[in-house]
Amino acid sequence: MTDSITLADRIEDLLPQTQCTKCGYPACRPYAEAVAHGEADYNQCPPGGADGIARLAALLGKPVIPLNSANGIERPRPLAVIDEQLCIGCTLCMQACPVDAIVGAPKQMHTVIVELCTGCDLCVPSCPVDCIAMPAVTGNATGWNAWSQSQANAARERHNQHEARLAREREAAEARAAARRAASSAPVQSAAAGAFAAASASPATPAADDAEAKKHAIIQAALERARQKKEELAAKGQGPLNTERISADVQAQIDAAEARRRRLGLAADDADAPPTKR
């Protein structure tokens, strides 16, 4: 009999890897493990749709059942589109994206890397000014007909890289905090603690391979398109119109999110962070 770990691997291989959380779990892998252990049903993945349920049913030796409507509906695959004139550069959408498909900087226009977006919708509720739309881009094709195994594999790899990056950032932040504590309690050791913190904050860069080079090229191209768009809007006297008119409620959301990131060690130190508009 197949053990649960191997079964979880096989189930995960059949999921679309959009990392959308619609199944009720934080990512595709935890859902696969829950199904393998009998803690979740195999009809909770809207992006996989009916075809995805049929694939899982065949693997599990169970009947094909309808998609659980509590988890959503099967639909054409959407793509996140940011209205750049409404974007306030708060970075909340970037933080919400599970596959790092959004690029930008604080108080700067953000843009979506079309080739990387999984249509997960997670950036939409995170946007405090409702400037993200999710238009369908696959016509009438839904479920696996609107997605492919190669796209799923790439999305899983990007999500794994995303999680690994967050872990490195947390470890680096913890190392910096430990170094500061050591420096304040033992001034004579401050130089060594600073060196340790600097070393810890700079994780080794893995050797670049073809996939990383391709990803870098895609990101650079997206940034260049955003830069050109910004210049075109500026030439017309246009651009992100909300950056100087952020309401108190919206600013409170941004501040709260940044405070959470600082507590988790995912944001720069206050001294290094860009100023927020008041």
Coordinates of C-alpha atoms in Angstrom, one line a residue:
M1 CA 0.0 0.0 0.0
T2 CA 1.3 3.5 -0.9
D3 CA 2.3 5.4 2.2
S4 CA 0.8 8.8 2.9
I5 CA 4.0 10.8 2.1
T6 CA 4.3 9.2 -1.3
L7 CA 0.6 9.6 -1.9
A8 CA 0.8 13.3 -1.0
D9 CA 3.6 13.7 -3.5
R10 CA 1.4 12.1 -6.2
I11 CA -1.6 14.2 -5.3
E12 CA 0.5 17.4 -5.4
D13 CA 1.7 16.5 -8.9
L14 CA -1.9 16.5 -10.0
L15 CA -2.7 19.9 -8.6
P16 CA -2.5 23.1 -10.8
Q17 CA -0.1 24.8 -8.3
T18 CA -1.8 28.2 -8.5
Q19 CA -1.3 28.4 -4.7
C20 CA -4.6 30.3 -4.5
T21 CA -5.7 28.9 -1.1
K22 CA -9.3 28.4 -2.4
C23 CA -9.1 24.8 -1.2
G24 CA -8.9 26.1 2.4
Y25 CA -5.2 25.4 2.8
P26 CA -2.3 27.9 2.6
A27 CA -0.8 26.3 -0.5
C28 CA -1.1 23.3 -2.8
R29 CA 1.3 21.1 -0.8
P30 CA -0.6 21.3 2.5
Y31 CA -3.8 20.5 0.7
A32 CA -2.2 17.5 -1.0
E33 CA -1.1 16.3 2.5
A34 CA -4.5 16.8 3.9
V35 CA -6.2 14.8 1.1
A36 CA -3.6 12.0 1.5
H37 CA -4.3 11.8 5.2
G38 CA -8.1 11.8 4.7
E39 CA -8.4 15.3 6.3
A40 CA -9.8 17.0 3.2
D41 CA -11.8 15.9 0.3
Y42 CA -10.5 15.7 -3.3
N43 CA -13.0 18.1 -4.8
Q44 CA -11.8 21.4 -3.2
C45 CA -9.6 22.8 -6.0
P46 CA -11.5 25.2 -8.3
P47 CA -8.5 25.9 -10.6
G48 CA -8.2 22.2 -11.3
G49 CA -12.0 22.0 -11.9
A50 CA -13.8 18.8 -13.0
D51 CA -10.8 17.5 -14.8
G52 CA -8.7 17.9 -11.7
I53 CA -11.2 16.1 -9.6
A54 CA -11.3 13.2 -12.2
R55 CA -7.5 13.0 -12.0
L56 CA -7.5 12.8 -8.2
A57 CA -10.4 10.3 -8.2
A58 CA -8.5 8.0 -10.6
L59 CA -5.4 8.2 -8.3
L60 CA -7.4 7.6 -5.1
G61 CA -9.7 4.9 -6.6
K62 CA -12.7 6.9 -5.8
P63 CA -15.7 8.2 -7.8
V64 CA -15.8 11.5 -9.6
I65 CA -17.8 14.0 -7.6
P66 CA -18.8 17.6 -8.2
L67 CA -16.6 20.5 -7.2
N68 CA -17.4 21.7 -3.7
S69 CA -19.2 25.0 -4.3
A70 CA -18.0 26.3 -0.9
N71 CA -14.5 26.5 -2.4
G72 CA -15.5 28.4 -5.5
I73 CA -16.4 27.7 -9.1
E74 CA -14.5 26.4 -12.1
R75 CA -13.9 29.4 -14.4
P76 CA -11.6 30.7 -17.2
R77 CA -8.2 31.5 -15.9
P78 CA -7.8 35.2 -14.9
L79 CA -4.8 37.5 -15.0
A80 CA -4.0 40.2 -12.5
V81 CA -3.9 43.7 -14.1
I82 CA -2.9 46.7 -12.1
D83 CA -4.4 50.1 -13.0
E84 CA -1.1 52.0 -12.8
Q85 CA -2.8 55.4 -12.5
L86 CA -4.5 54.3 -9.3
C87 CA -1.6 52.3 -7.8
I88 CA -0.2 54.0 -4.7
G89 CA 2.9 51.8 -4.5
C90 CA 2.0 50.3 -1.1
T91 CA 3.6 46.9 -1.9
L92 CA 0.8 44.9 -0.3
C93 CA 0.0 43.1 -3.5
M94 CA 3.7 42.1 -3.8
Q95 CA 3.6 40.7 -0.3
A96 CA 0.4 38.7 -1.1
C97 CA 1.6 37.2 -4.4
P98 CA 2.7 33.5 -3.7
V99 CA 4.8 33.3 -6.8
D100 CA 6.5 36.7 -6.9
A101 CA 4.7 37.7 -10.1
I102 CA 4.4 41.4 -9.1
V103 CA 7.4 43.8 -9.2
G104 CA 7.7 47.3 -8.0
A105 CA 9.0 49.4 -5.1
P106 CA 7.4 51.5 -2.2
K107 CA 5.7 54.6 -3.6
Q108 CA 6.4 53.4 -7.1
M109 CA 4.1 52.0 -9.8
H110 CA 3.7 48.2 -9.6
T111 CA 3.3 45.8 -12.6
V112 CA 2.4 42.2 -13.1
I113 CA 4.7 39.8 -14.9
V114 CA 2.2 38.3 -17.2
E115 CA 4.2 35.1 -17.8
L116 CA 4.4 34.3 -14.0
C117 CA 0.8 35.2 -12.8
T118 CA -1.2 32.1 -11.8
G119 CA -4.5 34.0 -11.5
C120 CA -4.8 33.2 -7.8
D121 CA -6.7 36.4 -6.9
L122 CA -4.7 36.9 -3.6
C123 CA -3.5 40.3 -4.6
V124 CA -7.0 41.7 -5.1
P125 CA -8.2 41.8 -1.4
S126 CA -4.8 43.0 -0.4
C127 CA -5.1 46.2 -2.5
P128 CA -6.4 49.1 -0.3
V129 CA -7.4 51.2 -3.4
D130 CA -9.0 48.5 -5.5
C131 CA -6.8 49.0 -8.5
I132 CA -6.3 45.3 -9.4
A133 CA -8.7 43.7 -11.9
M134 CA -8.8 40.0 -12.8
P135 CA -10.0 39.7 -16.4
A136 CA -10.3 36.2 -17.9
V137 CA -7.6 35.5 -20.5
T138 CA -8.5 31.9 -21.7
G139 CA -11.8 32.5 -23.4
N140 CA -14.2 29.7 -22.5
A141 CA -11.4 27.3 -21.4
T142 CA -11.6 26.4 -17.8
G143 CA -9.7 24.2 -15.3
W144 CA -6.9 22.2 -16.8
N145 CA -8.0 23.3 -20.3
A146 CA -6.9 26.8 -19.3
W147 CA -3.6 25.7 -17.7
S148 CA -0.9 23.2 -18.5
Q149 CA 1.4 20.9 -16.6
S150 CA 4.5 22.9 -17.6
Q151 CA 2.9 26.0 -16.2
A152 CA 1.9 24.1 -13.0
N153 CA 5.5 22.8 -12.6
A154 CA 6.9 26.3 -13.1
A155 CA 4.5 27.9 -10.6
R156 CA 5.4 25.2 -8.0
E157 CA 9.1 26.0 -8.4
R158 CA 8.4 29.8 -8.1
H159 CA 6.4 29.2 -5.0
N160 CA 9.2 27.1 -3.5
Q161 CA 11.7 29.8 -4.3
H162 CA 9.3 32.4 -2.8
E163 CA 9.0 30.5 0.5
A164 CA 12.8 29.9 0.6
R165 CA 13.4 33.6 0.1
L166 CA 11.1 34.5 2.9
A167 CA 12.8 32.0 5.2
R168 CA 16.2 33.5 4.3
E169 CA 14.9 37.0 5.0
R170 CA 13.6 36.0 8.4
E171 CA 16.9 34.2 9.3
A172 CA 18.9 37.3 8.2
A173 CA 16.6 39.6 10.3
E174 CA 16.9 37.4 13.3
A175 CA 20.7 37.4 12.9
R176 CA 20.8 41.2 12.7
A177 CA 18.6 41.5 15.8
A178 CA 20.8 39.1 17.7
A179 CA 23.9 41.0 16.6
R180 CA 22.3 44.3 17.8
R181 CA 21.4 42.7 21.2
A182 CA 24.9 41.4 21.6
A183 CA 26.4 44.7 20.6
S184 CA 24.3 46.6 23.1
S185 CA 25.1 44.2 26.0
A186 CA 28.7 43.8 25.2
P187 CA 30.2 46.8 23.4
V188 CA 33.6 45.3 23.1
Q189 CA 32.1 42.6 20.9
S190 CA 30.1 44.9 18.7
A191 CA 32.5 44.8 15.8
A192 CA 32.4 41.0 15.7
A193 CA 28.6 41.0 16.1
G194 CA 28.3 43.5 13.2
A195 CA 30.5 41.3 11.0
F196 CA 28.3 38.2 11.9
A197 CA 25.1 40.1 11.1
A198 CA 26.5 41.3 7.8
A199 CA 27.5 37.8 6.9
S200 CA 24.2 36.4 8.0
A201 CA 22.3 39.0 6.0
S202 CA 24.0 38.0 2.8
P203 CA 23.0 34.4 2.0
A204 CA 25.1 32.7 -0.5
T205 CA 24.0 33.2 -4.1
P206 CA 23.4 29.9 -5.9
A207 CA 25.0 29.4 -9.3
A208 CA 22.8 30.8 -12.0
D209 CA 21.2 28.3 -14.2
D210 CA 19.1 28.6 -17.4
A211 CA 15.8 28.8 -15.5
E212 CA 17.1 31.6 -13.2
A213 CA 18.5 33.5 -16.2
K214 CA 15.2 33.3 -18.0
K215 CA 13.3 34.4 -14.9
H216 CA 15.7 37.4 -14.5
A217 CA 15.2 38.3 -18.1
I218 CA 11.4 38.2 -17.8
I219 CA 11.5 40.4 -14.7
Q220 CA 13.9 42.9 -16.3
A221 CA 11.6 43.1 -19.3
A222 CA 8.6 43.7 -17.1
L223 CA 10.4 46.4 -15.2
E224 CA 11.5 48.1 -18.5
R225 CA 7.9 48.1 -19.7
A226 CA 6.8 49.6 -16.4
R227 CA 9.5 52.3 -16.7
Q228 CA 8.5 53.1 -20.3
K229 CA 4.9 53.3 -19.3
K230 CA 5.7 55.6 -16.4
E231 CA 7.7 57.9 -18.7
E232 CA 4.9 58.0 -21.2
L233 CA 2.4 58.9 -18.5
A234 CA 4.7 61.5 -17.1
A235 CA 5.1 63.1 -20.5
K236 CA 1.3 63.5 -20.7
G237 CA 1.2 64.9 -17.2
Q238 CA -0.3 61.7 -15.9
G239 CA 0.9 58.9 -13.6
P240 CA 0.0 57.3 -10.3
L241 CA -2.5 59.9 -9.1
N242 CA -3.1 58.6 -5.5
T243 CA 0.4 58.7 -4.1
E244 CA -0.1 62.1 -2.5
R245 CA -3.7 61.6 -1.5
I246 CA -3.7 58.5 0.6
S247 CA -6.6 58.4 3.0
A248 CA -6.1 57.8 6.7
D249 CA -7.8 54.5 6.5
V250 CA -5.7 53.3 3.6
Q251 CA -2.5 54.5 5.3
A252 CA -3.5 52.7 8.5
Q253 CA -3.8 49.4 6.4
I254 CA -0.3 50.0 4.9
D255 CA 1.2 50.8 8.3
A256 CA -0.4 47.7 9.9
A257 CA 0.9 45.5 7.1
E258 CA 4.4 47.0 7.4
A259 CA 4.3 46.5 11.2
R260 CA 3.5 42.8 10.7
R261 CA 6.3 42.5 8.2
R262 CA 8.7 44.0 10.7
R263 CA 7.6 41.7 13.4
L264 CA 8.2 38.7 11.1
G265 CA 11.6 40.2 10.0
L266 CA 10.4 40.6 6.4
A267 CA 10.8 44.4 6.2
A268 CA 13.8 46.7 6.5
D269 CA 14.7 48.3 9.8
D270 CA 12.9 51.5 10.6
A271 CA 16.0 53.5 9.9
D272 CA 16.3 52.0 6.5
A273 CA 12.6 52.0 5.5
P274 CA 11.3 54.6 3.1
P275 CA 9.1 57.3 4.7
T276 CA 5.3 56.8 4.5
K277 CA 3.0 59.6 3.4
R278 CA 1.0 61.1 6.2

